[in-house]
JSON list of C-alpha atoms in Angstrom, two decimals:
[
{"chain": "F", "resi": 1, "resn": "UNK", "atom": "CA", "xyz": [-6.52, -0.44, -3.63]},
{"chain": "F", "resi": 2, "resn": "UNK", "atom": "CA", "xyz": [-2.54, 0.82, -2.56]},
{"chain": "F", "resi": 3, "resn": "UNK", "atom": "CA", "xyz": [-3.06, -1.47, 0.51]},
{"chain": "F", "resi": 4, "resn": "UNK", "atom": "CA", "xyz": [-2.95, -4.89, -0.68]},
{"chain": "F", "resi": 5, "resn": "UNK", "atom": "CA", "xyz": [-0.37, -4.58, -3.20]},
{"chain": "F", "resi": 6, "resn": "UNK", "atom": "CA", "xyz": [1.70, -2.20, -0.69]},
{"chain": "F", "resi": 7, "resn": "UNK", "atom": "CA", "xyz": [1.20, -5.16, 2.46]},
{"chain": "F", "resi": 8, "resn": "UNK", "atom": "CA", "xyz": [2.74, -7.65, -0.18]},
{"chain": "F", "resi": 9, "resn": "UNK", "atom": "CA", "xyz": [5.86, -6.08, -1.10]},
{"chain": "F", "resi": 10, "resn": "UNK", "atom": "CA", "xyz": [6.56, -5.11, 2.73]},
{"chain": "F", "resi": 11, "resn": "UNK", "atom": "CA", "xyz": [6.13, -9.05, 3.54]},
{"chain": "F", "resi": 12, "resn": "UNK", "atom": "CA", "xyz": [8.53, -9.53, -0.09]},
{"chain": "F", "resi": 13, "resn": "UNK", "atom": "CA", "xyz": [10.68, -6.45, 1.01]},
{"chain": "F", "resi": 14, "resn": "UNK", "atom": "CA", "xyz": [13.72, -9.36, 1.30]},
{"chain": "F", "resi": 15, "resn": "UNK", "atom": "CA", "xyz": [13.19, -11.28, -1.77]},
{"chain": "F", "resi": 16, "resn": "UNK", "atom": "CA", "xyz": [12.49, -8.02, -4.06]},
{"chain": "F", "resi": 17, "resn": "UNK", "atom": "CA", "xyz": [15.80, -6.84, -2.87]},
{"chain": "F", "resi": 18, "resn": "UNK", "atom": "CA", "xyz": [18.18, -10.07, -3.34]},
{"chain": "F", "resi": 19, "resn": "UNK", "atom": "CA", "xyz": [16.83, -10.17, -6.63]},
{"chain": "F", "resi": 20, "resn": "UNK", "atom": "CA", "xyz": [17.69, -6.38, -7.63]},
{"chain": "F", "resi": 21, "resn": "UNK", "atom": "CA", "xyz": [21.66, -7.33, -6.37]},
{"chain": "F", "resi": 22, "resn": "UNK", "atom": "CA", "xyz": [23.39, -7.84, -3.27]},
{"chain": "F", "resi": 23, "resn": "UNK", "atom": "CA", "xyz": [23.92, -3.60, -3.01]},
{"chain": "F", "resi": 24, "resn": "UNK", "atom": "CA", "xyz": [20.15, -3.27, -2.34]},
{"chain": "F", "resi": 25, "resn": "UNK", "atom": "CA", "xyz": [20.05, -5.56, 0.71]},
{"chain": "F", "resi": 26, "resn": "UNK", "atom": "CA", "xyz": [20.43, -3.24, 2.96]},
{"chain": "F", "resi": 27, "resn": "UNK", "atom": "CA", "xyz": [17.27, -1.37, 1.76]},
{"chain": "F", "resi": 28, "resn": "UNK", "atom": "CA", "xyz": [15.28, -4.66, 2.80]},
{"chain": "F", "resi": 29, "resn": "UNK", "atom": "CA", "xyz": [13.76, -2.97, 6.24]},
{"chain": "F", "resi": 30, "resn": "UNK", "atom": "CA", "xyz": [14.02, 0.41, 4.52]},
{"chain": "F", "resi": 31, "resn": "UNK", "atom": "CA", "xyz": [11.39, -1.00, 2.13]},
{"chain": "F", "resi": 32, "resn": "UNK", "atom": "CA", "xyz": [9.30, -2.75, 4.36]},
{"chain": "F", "resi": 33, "resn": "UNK", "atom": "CA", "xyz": [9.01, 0.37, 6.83]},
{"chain": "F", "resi": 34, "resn": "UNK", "atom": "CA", "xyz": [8.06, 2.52, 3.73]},
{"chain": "F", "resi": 35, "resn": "UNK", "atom": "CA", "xyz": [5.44, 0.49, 2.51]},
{"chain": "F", "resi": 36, "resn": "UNK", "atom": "CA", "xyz": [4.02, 0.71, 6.18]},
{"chain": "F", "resi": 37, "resn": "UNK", "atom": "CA", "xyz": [4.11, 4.74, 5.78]},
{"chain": "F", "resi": 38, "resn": "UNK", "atom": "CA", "xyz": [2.55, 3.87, 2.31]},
{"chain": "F", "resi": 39, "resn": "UNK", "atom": "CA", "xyz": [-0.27, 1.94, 3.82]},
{"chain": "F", "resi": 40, "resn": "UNK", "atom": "CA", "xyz": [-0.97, 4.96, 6.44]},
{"chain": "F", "resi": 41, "resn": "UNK", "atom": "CA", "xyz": [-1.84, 7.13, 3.34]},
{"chain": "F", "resi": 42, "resn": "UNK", "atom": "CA", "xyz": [-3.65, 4.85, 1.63]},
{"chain": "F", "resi": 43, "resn": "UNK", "atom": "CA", "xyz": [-5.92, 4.73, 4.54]},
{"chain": "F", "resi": 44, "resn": "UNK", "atom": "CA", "xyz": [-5.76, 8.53, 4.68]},
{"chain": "F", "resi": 45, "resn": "UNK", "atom": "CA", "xyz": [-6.80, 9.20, 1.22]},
{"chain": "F", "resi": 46, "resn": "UNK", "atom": "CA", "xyz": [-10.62, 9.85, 1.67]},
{"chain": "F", "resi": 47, "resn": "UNK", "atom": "CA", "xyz": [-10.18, 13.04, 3.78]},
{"chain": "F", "resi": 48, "resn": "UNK", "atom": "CA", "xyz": [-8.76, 15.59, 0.72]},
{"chain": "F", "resi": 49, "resn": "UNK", "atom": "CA", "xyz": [-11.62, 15.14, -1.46]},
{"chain": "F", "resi": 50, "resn": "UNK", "atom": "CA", "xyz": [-14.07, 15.25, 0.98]},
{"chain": "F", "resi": 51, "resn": "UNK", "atom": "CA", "xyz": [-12.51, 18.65, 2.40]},
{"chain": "F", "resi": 52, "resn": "UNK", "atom": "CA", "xyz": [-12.67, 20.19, -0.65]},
{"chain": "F", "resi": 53, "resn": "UNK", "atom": "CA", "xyz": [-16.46, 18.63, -1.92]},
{"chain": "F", "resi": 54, "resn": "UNK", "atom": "CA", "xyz": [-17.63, 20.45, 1.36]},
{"chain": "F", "resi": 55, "resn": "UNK", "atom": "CA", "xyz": [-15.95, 23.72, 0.36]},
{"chain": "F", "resi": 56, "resn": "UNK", "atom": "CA", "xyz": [-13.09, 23.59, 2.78]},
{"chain": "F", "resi": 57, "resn": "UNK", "atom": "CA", "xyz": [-9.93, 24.11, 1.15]},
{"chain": "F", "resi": 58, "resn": "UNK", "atom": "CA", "xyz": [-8.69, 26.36, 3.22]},
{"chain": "F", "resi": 59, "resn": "UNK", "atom": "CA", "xyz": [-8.51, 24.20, 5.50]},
{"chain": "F", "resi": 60, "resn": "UNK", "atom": "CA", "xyz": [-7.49, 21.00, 3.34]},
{"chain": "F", "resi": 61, "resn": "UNK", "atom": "CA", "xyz": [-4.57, 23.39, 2.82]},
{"chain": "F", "resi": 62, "resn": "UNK", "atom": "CA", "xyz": [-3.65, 23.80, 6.27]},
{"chain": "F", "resi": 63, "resn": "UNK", "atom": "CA", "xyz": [-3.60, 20.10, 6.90]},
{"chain": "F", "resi": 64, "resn": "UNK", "atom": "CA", "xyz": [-1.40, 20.11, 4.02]},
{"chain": "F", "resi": 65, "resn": "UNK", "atom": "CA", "xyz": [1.03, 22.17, 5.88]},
{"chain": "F", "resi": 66, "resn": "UNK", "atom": "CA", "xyz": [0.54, 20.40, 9.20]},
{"chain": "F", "resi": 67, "resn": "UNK", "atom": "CA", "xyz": [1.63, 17.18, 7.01]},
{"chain": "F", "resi": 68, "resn": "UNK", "atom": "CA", "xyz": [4.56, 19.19, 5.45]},
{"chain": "F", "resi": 69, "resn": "UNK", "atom": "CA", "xyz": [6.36, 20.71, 7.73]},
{"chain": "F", "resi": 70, "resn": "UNK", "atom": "CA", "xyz": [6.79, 17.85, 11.15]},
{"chain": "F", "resi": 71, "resn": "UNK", "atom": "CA", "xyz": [7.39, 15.51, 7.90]},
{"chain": "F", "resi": 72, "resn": "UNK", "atom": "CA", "xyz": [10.57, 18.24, 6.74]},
{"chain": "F", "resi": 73, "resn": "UNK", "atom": "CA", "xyz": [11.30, 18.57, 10.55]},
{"chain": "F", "resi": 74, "resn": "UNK", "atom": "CA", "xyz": [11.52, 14.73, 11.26]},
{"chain": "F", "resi": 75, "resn": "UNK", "atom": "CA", "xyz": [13.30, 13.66, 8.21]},
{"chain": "F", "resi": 76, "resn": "UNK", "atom": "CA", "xyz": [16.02, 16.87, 9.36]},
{"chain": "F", "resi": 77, "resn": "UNK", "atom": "CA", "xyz": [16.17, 15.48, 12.80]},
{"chain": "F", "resi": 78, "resn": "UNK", "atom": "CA", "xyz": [16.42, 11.76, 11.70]},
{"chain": "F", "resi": 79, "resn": "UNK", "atom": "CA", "xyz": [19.31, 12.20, 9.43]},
{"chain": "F", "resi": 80, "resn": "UNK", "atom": "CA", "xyz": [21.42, 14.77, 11.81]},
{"chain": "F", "resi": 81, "resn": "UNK", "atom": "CA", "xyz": [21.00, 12.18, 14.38]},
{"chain": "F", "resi": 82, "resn": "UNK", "atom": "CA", "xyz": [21.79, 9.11, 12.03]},
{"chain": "F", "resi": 83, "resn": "UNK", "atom": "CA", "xyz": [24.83, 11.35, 9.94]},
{"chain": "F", "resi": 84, "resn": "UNK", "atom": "CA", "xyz": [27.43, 9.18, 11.20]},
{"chain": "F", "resi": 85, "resn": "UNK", "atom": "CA", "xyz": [25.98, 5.76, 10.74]},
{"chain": "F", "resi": 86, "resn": "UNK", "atom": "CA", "xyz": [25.94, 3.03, 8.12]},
{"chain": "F", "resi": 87, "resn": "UNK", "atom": "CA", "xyz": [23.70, 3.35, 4.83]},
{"chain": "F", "resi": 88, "resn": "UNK", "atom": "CA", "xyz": [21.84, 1.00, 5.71]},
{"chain": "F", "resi": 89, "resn": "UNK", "atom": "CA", "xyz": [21.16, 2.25, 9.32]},
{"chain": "F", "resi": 90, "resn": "UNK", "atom": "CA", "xyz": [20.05, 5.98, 8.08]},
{"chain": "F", "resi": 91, "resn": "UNK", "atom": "CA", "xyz": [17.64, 4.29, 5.39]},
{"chain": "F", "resi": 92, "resn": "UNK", "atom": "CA", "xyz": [16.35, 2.53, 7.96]},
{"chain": "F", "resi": 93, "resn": "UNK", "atom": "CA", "xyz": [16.46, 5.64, 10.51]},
{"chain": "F", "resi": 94, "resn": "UNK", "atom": "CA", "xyz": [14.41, 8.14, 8.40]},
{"chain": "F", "resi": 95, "resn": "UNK", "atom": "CA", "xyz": [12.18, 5.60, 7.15]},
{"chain": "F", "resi": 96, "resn": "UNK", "atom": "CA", "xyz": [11.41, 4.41, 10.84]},
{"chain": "F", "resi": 97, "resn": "UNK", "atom": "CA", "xyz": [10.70, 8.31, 11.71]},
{"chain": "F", "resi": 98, "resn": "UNK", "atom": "CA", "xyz": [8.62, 8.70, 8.74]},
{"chain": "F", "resi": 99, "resn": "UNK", "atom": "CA", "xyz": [6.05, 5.54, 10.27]},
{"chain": "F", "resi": 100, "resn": "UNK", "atom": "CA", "xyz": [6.14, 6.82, 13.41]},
{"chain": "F", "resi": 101, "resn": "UNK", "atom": "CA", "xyz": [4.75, 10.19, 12.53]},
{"chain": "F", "resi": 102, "resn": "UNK", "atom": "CA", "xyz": [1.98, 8.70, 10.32]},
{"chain": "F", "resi": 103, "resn": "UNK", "atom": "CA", "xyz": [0.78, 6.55, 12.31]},
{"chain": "F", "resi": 104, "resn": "UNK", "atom": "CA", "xyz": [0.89, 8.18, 15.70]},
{"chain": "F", "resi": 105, "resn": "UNK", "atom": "CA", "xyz": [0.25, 12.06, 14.30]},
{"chain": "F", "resi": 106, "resn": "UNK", "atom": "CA", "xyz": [-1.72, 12.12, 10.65]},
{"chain": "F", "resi": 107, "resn": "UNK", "atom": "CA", "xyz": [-3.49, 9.13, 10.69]},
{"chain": "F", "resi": 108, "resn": "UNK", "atom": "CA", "xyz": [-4.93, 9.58, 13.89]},
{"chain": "F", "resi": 109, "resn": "UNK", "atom": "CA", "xyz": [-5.52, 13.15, 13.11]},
{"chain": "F", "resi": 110, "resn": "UNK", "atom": "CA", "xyz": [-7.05, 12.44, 9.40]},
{"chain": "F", "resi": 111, "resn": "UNK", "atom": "CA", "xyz": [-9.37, 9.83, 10.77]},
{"chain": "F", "resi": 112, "resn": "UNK", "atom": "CA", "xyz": [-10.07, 12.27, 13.21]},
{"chain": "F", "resi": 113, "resn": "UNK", "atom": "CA", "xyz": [-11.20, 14.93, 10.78]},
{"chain": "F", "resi": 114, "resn": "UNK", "atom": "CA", "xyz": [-13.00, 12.35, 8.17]},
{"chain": "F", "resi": 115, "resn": "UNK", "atom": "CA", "xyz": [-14.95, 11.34, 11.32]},
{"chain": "F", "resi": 116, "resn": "UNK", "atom": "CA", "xyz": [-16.10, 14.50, 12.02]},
{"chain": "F", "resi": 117, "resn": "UNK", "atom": "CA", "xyz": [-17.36, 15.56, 8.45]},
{"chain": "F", "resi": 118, "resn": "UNK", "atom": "CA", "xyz": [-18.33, 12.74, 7.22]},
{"chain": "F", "resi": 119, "resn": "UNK", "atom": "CA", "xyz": [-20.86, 11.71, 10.48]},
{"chain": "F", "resi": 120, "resn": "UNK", "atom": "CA", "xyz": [-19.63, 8.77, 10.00]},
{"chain": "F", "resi": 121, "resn": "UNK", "atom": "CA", "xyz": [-17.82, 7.01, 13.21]},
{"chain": "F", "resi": 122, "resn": "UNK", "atom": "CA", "xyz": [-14.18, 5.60, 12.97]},
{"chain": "F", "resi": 123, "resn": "UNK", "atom": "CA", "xyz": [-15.74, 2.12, 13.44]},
{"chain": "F", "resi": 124, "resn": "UNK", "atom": "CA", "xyz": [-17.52, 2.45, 10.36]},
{"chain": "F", "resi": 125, "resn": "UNK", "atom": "CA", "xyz": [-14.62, 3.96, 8.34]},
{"chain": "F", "resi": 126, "resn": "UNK", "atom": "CA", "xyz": [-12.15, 0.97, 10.06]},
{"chain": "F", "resi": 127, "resn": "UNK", "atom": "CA", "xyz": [-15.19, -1.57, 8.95]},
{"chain": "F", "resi": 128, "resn": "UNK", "atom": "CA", "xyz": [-15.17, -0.09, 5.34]},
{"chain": "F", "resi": 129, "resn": "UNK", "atom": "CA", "xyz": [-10.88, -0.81, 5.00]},
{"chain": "F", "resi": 130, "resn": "UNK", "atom": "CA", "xyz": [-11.14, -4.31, 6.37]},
{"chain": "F", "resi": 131, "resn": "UNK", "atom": "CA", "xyz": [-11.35, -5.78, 3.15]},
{"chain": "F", "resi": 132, "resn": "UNK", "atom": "CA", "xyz": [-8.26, -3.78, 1.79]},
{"chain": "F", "resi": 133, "resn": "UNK", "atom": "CA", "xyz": [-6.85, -5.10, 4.98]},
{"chain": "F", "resi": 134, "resn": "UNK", "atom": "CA", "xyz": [-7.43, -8.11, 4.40]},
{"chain": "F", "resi": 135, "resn": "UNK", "atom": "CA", "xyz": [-6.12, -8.65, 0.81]},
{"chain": "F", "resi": 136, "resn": "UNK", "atom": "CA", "xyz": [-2.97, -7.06, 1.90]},
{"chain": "F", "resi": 137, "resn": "UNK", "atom": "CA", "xyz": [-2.95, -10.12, 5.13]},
{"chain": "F", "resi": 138, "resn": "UNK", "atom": "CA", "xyz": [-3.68, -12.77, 3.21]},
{"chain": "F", "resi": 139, "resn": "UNK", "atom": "CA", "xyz": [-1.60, -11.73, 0.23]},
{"chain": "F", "resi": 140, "resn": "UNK", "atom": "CA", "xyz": [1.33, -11.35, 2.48]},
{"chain": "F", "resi": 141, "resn": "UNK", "atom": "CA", "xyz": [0.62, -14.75, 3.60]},
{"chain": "F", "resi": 142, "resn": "UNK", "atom": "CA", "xyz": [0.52, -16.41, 0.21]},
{"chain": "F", "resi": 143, "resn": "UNK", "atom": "CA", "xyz": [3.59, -15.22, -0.84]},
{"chain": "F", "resi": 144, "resn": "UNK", "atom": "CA", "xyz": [5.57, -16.13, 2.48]},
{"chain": "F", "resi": 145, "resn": "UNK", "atom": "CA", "xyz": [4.27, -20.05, 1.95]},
{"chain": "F", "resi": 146, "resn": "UNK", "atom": "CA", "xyz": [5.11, -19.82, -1.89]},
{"chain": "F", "resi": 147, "resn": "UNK", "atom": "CA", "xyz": [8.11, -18.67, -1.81]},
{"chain": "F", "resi": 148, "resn": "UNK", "atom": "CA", "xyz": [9.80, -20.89, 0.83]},
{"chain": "F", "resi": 149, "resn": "UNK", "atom": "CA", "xyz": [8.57, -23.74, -0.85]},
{"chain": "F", "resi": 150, "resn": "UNK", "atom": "CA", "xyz": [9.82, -23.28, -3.98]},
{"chain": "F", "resi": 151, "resn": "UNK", "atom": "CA", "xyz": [13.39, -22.61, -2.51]},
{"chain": "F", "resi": 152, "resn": "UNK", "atom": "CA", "xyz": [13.33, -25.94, -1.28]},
{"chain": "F", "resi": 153, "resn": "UNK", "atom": "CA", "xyz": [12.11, -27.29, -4.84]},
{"chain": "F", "resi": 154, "resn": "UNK", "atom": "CA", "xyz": [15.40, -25.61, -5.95]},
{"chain": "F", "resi": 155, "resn": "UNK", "atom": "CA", "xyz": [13.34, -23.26, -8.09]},
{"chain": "F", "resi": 156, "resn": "UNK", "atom": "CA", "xyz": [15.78, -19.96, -8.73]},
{"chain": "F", "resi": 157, "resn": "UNK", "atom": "CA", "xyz": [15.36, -17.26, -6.40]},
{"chain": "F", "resi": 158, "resn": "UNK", "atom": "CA", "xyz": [14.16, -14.72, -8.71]},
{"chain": "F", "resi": 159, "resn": "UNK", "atom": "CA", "xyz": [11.67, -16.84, -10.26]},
{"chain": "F", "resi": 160, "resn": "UNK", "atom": "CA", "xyz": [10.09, -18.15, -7.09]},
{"chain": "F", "resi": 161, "resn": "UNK", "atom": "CA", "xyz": [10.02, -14.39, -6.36]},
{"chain": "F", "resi": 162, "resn": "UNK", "atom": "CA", "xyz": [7.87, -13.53, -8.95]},
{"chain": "F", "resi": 163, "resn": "UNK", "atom": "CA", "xyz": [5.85, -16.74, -8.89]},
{"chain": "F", "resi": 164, "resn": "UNK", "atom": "CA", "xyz": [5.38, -15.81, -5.18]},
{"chain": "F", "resi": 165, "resn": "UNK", "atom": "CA", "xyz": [4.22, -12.45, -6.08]},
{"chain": "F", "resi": 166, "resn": "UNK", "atom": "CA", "xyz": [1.94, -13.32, -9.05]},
{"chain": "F", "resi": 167, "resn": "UNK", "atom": "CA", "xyz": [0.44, -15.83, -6.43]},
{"chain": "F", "resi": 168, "resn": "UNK", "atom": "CA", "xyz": [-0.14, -13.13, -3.85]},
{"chain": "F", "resi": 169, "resn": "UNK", "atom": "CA", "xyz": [-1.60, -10.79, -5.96]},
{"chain": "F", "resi": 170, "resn": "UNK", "atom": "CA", "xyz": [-4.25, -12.96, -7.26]},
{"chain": "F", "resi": 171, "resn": "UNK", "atom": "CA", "xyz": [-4.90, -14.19, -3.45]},
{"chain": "F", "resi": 172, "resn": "UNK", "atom": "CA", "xyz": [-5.32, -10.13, -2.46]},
{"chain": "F", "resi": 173, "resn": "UNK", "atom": "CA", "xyz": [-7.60, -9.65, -5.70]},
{"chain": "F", "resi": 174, "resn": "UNK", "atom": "CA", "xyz": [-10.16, -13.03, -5.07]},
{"chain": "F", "resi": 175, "resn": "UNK", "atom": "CA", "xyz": [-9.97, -11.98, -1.65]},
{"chain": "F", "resi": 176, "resn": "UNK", "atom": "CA", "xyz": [-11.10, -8.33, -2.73]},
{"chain": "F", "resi": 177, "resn": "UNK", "atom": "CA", "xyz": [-13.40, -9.65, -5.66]},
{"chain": "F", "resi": 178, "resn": "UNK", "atom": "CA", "xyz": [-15.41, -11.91, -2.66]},
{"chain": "F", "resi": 179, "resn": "UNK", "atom": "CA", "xyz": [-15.53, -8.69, -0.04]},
{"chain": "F", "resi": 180, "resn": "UNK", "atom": "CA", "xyz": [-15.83, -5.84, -2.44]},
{"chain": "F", "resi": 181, "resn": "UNK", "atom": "CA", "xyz": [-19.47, -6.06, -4.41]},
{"chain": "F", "resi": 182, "resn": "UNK", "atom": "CA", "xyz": [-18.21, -3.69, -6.95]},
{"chain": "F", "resi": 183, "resn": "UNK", "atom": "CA", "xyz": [-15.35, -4.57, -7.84]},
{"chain": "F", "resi": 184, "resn": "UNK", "atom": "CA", "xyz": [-16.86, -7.83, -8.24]},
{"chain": "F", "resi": 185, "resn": "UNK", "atom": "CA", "xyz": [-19.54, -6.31, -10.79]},
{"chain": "F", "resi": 186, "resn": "UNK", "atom": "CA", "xyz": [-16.03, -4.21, -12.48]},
{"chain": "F", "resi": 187, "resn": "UNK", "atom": "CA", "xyz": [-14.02, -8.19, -12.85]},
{"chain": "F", "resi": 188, "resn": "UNK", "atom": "CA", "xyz": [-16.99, -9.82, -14.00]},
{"chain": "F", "resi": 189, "resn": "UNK", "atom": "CA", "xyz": [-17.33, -6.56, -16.48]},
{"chain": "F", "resi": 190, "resn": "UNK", "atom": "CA", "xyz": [-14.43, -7.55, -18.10]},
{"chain": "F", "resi": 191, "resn": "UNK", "atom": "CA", "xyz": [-14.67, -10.92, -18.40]},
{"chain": "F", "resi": 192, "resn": "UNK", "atom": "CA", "xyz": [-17.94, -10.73, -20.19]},
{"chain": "F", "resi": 193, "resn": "UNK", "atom": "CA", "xyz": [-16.32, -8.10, -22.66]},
{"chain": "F", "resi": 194, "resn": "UNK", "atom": "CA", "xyz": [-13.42, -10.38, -23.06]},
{"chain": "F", "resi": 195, "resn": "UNK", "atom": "CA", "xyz": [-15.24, -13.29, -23.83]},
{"chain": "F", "resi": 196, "resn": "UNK", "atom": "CA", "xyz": [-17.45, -11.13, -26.26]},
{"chain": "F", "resi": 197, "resn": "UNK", "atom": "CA", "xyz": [-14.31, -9.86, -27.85]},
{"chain": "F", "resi": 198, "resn": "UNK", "atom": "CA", "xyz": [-12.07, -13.08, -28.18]},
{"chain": "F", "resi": 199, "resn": "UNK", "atom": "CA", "xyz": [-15.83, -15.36, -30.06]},
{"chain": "F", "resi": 200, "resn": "UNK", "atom": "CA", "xyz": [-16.19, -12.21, -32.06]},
{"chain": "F", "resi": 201, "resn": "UNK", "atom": "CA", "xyz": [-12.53, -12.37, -33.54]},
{"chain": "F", "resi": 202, "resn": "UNK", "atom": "CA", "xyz": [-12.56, -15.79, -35.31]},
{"chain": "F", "resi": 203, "resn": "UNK", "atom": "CA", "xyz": [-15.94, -14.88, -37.05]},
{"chain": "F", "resi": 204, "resn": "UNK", "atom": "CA", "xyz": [-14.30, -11.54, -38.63]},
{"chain": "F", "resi": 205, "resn": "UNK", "atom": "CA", "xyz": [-11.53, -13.80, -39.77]}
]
């Protein structure tokens, strides 16, 4: 469920930031690259709890390490190299580092290992994010048309900004409802309970 929502603010990364104040421009790619990294462990999220159902912490506590440690290497190496640049360009620096290593080292390797327990192939496990995936696309999408036209309606920036992101989120979750059967069965859940709730309170009154 962090991919969607995570996909949207990369694509809003801009807008979220003119809206904060002119200081957190800069942090615009910053944001977007980060919400990539966040993505990465979204999709990596499966493999601790299935580690430790199958009685291998030990090892769910290595790959903790072998996350830790090139992640506190990198981010040393990124900011010796970047020390003498801009704000802006170390943000930028360490954050580009960070995506790099996740999704050329511990994705690949997580996948890997969640492959290999699970008997399941990483076809299946690629088939099985595709919806989250998708949300997160089309969501994107939504807010980049909404936005730009409602500039050009004269709307304020910060409003169109959250109108664009209001937009995009319900785009991810119909898009999530219509893939995802139970999460369907959850919405519909609720809606039932709310109905059953709001007839109920006019007859107490």
């Amino acid at each position: 469920m962090a991919v969607p929502p995570l996909a949207i603010v990369a694509v809003a990364s801009a807008d979220i930031t003119k809206v904060l104040g002119a200081k957190w421009l800069p942090a615009a790619d910053a944001l977007q690259i980060l919400c990539a990294v966040g993505i990465a462990r979204g999709l990596m999220v499966l493999t601790g709890p299935l580690m430790r159902g199958l009685g291998r912490s030990r090892a769910h506590g290595a790959l903790g390490w072998a996350h830790a440690i090139p992640s506190a290497i990198s981010i040393a190496v990124a900011a010796y190299w970047y020390q003498d640049a801009a704000n802006a360009q170390q943000a930028s620096g360490i954050a580009w580092v960070r995506a790099l290593l996740f999704a050329c080292v511990f994705l690949p390797i997580n996948w890997a290992i969640l492959a290999a327990l699970s008997h399941v192939s990483v076809w299946r496990l690629a088939a099985a994010m595709a919806p989250a995936c998708a949300a997160g696309l089309i969501g994107g999408a939504c807010f980049a048309g909404t936005t730009p036209l409602l500039h050009s309606l004269g709307v304020p920036e910060s409003v169109s900004t959250m109108v664009g992101l209001a937009a995009a989120g319900t785009a991810a979750l119909i898009v999530l409802a219509i893939a995802d059967a139970e999460l369907r069965l959850q919405l519909t859940s609720l809606w039932v309970h709310f109905r059953r709730e709001r007839t109920r309170l006019p007859s107490e009154g």
